GROMACS .gro file of C-alpha atoms in nm:
model
  141
    1TYR     CA    1   0.889  -0.267   1.451
    2PRO     CA    2   0.579  -0.071   1.359
    3THR     CA    3   0.400  -0.159   1.035
    4GLU     CA    4   0.199   0.034   0.821
    5GLU     CA    5  -0.178  -0.065   0.797
    6ILE     CA    6  -0.300  -0.105   0.428
    7THR     CA    7  -0.637  -0.121   0.284
    8ARG     CA    8  -0.734  -0.483   0.179
    9THR     CA    9  -0.949  -0.504  -0.108
   10LEU     CA   10  -1.136  -0.770  -0.335
   11SER     CA   11  -1.085  -0.711  -0.686
   12LEU     CA   12  -1.403  -0.800  -0.900
   13ASN     CA   13  -1.331  -0.860  -1.266
   14VAL     CA   14  -1.572  -0.833  -1.543
   15GLY     CA   15  -1.463  -0.924  -1.898
   16TYR     CA   16  -1.435  -1.131  -2.202
   17GLY     CA   17  -1.239  -1.425  -2.281
   18GLY     CA   18  -1.175  -1.693  -2.550
   19VAL     CA   19  -1.121  -2.063  -2.496
   20TYR     CA   20  -0.929  -2.285  -2.730
   21LEU     CA   21  -1.144  -2.611  -2.771
   22SER     CA   22  -0.947  -2.820  -3.041
   23GLY     CA   23  -0.776  -2.814  -3.393
   24GLN     CA   24  -0.461  -2.680  -3.547
   25TRP     CA   25  -0.384  -2.327  -3.620
   26ASP     CA   26  -0.536  -2.324  -3.975
   27ASP     CA   27  -0.860  -2.505  -3.862
   28MET     CA   28  -0.896  -2.390  -3.495
   29ASP     CA   29  -1.225  -2.450  -3.293
   30TYR     CA   30  -1.267  -2.195  -3.013
   31ALA     CA   31  -1.535  -2.020  -2.841
   32SER     CA   32  -1.594  -1.702  -2.633
   33SER     CA   33  -1.794  -1.561  -2.368
   34PRO     CA   34  -1.831  -1.279  -2.104
   35TYR     CA   35  -1.707  -1.377  -1.748
   36VAL     CA   36  -1.683  -1.258  -1.398
   37GLY     CA   37  -1.445  -1.349  -1.116
   38ILE     CA   38  -1.231  -1.233  -0.834
   39SER     CA   39  -0.869  -1.172  -0.800
   40PHE     CA   40  -0.629  -1.232  -0.541
   41PRO     CA   41  -0.291  -1.031  -0.555
   42LEU     CA   42   0.026  -1.210  -0.525
   43GLY     CA   43   0.206  -0.929  -0.357
   44ASN     CA   44   0.209  -0.574  -0.221
   45GLU     CA   45   0.228  -0.308  -0.485
   46SER     CA   46   0.430  -0.079  -0.276
   47LEU     CA   47   0.699  -0.322  -0.218
   48SER     CA   48   0.697  -0.491  -0.561
   49PRO     CA   49   0.519  -0.321  -0.848
   50PHE     CA   50   0.548  -0.645  -1.053
   51TRP     CA   51   0.410  -0.892  -0.783
   52GLY     CA   52   0.151  -0.620  -0.674
   53ASN     CA   53  -0.010  -0.607  -1.014
   54ALA     CA   54  -0.007  -0.999  -1.067
   55SER     CA   55  -0.272  -1.195  -0.932
   56VAL     CA   56  -0.446  -1.555  -0.922
   57SER     CA   57  -0.803  -1.527  -1.054
   58LEU     CA   58  -1.115  -1.761  -1.023
   59GLY     CA   59  -1.440  -1.693  -1.194
   60VAL     CA   60  -1.702  -1.816  -1.418
   61PHE     CA   61  -1.813  -1.752  -1.784
   62LEU     CA   62  -2.170  -1.652  -1.795
   63LYS     CA   63  -2.292  -1.864  -2.074
   64ASN     CA   64  -2.194  -2.199  -2.223
   65PHE     CA   65  -1.977  -2.250  -2.512
   66GLU     CA   66  -2.074  -2.422  -2.850
   67ASP     CA   67  -1.814  -2.608  -3.055
   68LYS     CA   68  -1.813  -2.597  -3.449
   69ASN     CA   69  -2.024  -2.916  -3.454
   70GLY     CA   70  -2.291  -2.768  -3.252
   71ASN     CA   71  -2.233  -2.936  -2.914
   72GLU     CA   72  -2.279  -2.757  -2.606
   73ILE     CA   73  -1.995  -2.729  -2.369
   74THR     CA   74  -2.092  -2.678  -2.014
   75GLY     CA   75  -1.900  -2.658  -1.688
   76PRO     CA   76  -1.886  -2.966  -1.437
   77ILE     CA   77  -2.074  -2.931  -1.112
   78VAL     CA   78  -2.235  -2.560  -1.168
   79GLY     CA   79  -2.350  -2.593  -1.531
   80LEU     CA   80  -2.118  -2.330  -1.652
   81PRO     CA   81  -1.750  -2.323  -1.744
   82TYR     CA   82  -1.533  -2.187  -1.474
   83TYR     CA   83  -1.168  -2.089  -1.466
   84VAL     CA   84  -0.855  -2.031  -1.267
   85GLY     CA   85  -0.565  -1.823  -1.409
   86LEU     CA   86  -0.299  -1.585  -1.362
   87GLY     CA   87  -0.358  -1.212  -1.407
   88TYR     CA   88  -0.166  -0.894  -1.466
   89LYS     CA   89  -0.323  -0.554  -1.411
   90PHE     CA   90  -0.229  -0.266  -1.664
   91LEU     CA   91  -0.330   0.111  -1.687
   92HIS     CA   92  -0.468   0.075  -1.332
   93VAL     CA   93  -0.828  -0.064  -1.431
   94PHE     CA   94  -0.774  -0.350  -1.687
   95ARG     CA   95  -0.643  -0.697  -1.616
   96PHE     CA   96  -0.492  -0.937  -1.894
   97GLN     CA   97  -0.559  -1.322  -1.778
   98ALA     CA   98  -0.453  -1.653  -1.908
   99GLY     CA   99  -0.539  -1.986  -1.742
  100VAL     CA  100  -0.753  -2.303  -1.782
  101VAL     CA  101  -1.127  -2.352  -1.789
  102ALA     CA  102  -1.291  -2.654  -1.657
  103THR     CA  103  -1.540  -2.785  -1.901
  104SER     CA  104  -1.786  -3.062  -1.950
  105THR     CA  105  -1.935  -3.214  -2.267
  106GLU     CA  106  -2.234  -3.452  -2.262
  107LYS     CA  107  -2.172  -3.764  -2.524
  108ILE     CA  108  -2.507  -3.947  -2.603
  109ASP     CA  109  -2.439  -4.321  -2.730
  110ASN     CA  110  -2.780  -4.377  -2.926
  111ILE     CA  111  -2.714  -4.763  -2.978
  112GLN     CA  112  -2.661  -4.841  -2.602
  113ASN     CA  113  -2.887  -4.537  -2.489
  114ILE     CA  114  -2.586  -4.419  -2.254
  115SER     CA  115  -2.504  -4.048  -2.160
  116THR     CA  116  -2.176  -3.979  -2.036
  117LYS     CA  117  -2.005  -3.639  -1.960
  118ASP     CA  118  -1.643  -3.576  -2.067
  119PHE     CA  119  -1.428  -3.346  -1.837
  120ASP     CA  120  -1.165  -3.130  -1.983
  121LEU     CA  121  -0.922  -2.859  -1.909
  122LYS     CA  122  -0.897  -2.599  -2.190
  123PRO     CA  123  -0.667  -2.297  -2.219
  124PHE     CA  124  -0.818  -1.962  -2.219
  125VAL     CA  125  -0.723  -1.596  -2.235
  126GLY     CA  126  -0.912  -1.272  -2.155
  127VAL     CA  127  -0.919  -0.908  -2.080
  128SER     CA  128  -1.135  -0.762  -1.800
  129ALA     CA  129  -1.217  -0.437  -1.631
  130GLU     CA  130  -1.130  -0.458  -1.254
  131ILE     CA  131  -1.340  -0.311  -0.976
  132ASN     CA  132  -1.180  -0.304  -0.625
  133LEU     CA  133  -1.445  -0.363  -0.356
  134TRP     CA  134  -1.357  -0.276   0.006
  135LEU     CA  135  -1.577  -0.391   0.315
  136GLY     CA  136  -1.469  -0.269   0.658
  137PHE     CA  137  -1.636  -0.384   0.962
  138ASP     CA  138  -1.403  -0.306   1.233
  139LYS     CA  139  -1.311   0.049   1.362
  140LYS     CA  140  -0.959   0.182   1.343
  141LYS     CA  141  -0.862   0.326   1.674
   0.00000   0.00000   0.00000
């Protein structure tokens, strides 16, 4: 069967997100920051509009977080918090995302002079603008 060739794009997201750090509803500790990432679609939009607008996103927050006690919250390995999440495109340009952020907090024990880093996964939500990038290196015949 002949198939239709479709243009493959890489979706770049630039947005702003909030991360839940700790606490209850009336005493919640949260932080927010701008982020950038890329999205990989879960389906073809022409076959299924729902799955065509849904995606898996990976990215990094552009600055570290600070909790209400003044502790700096960074990310493991790269020094900035990074995320993985599910996203859904709306109004052809915007993407709502929800997922988890990998964070790292350094704790210093002044009595024993020991520094340890705690690794955590925290939930986040965000909204971003999406830019579709296309790179074509081969010629179509």
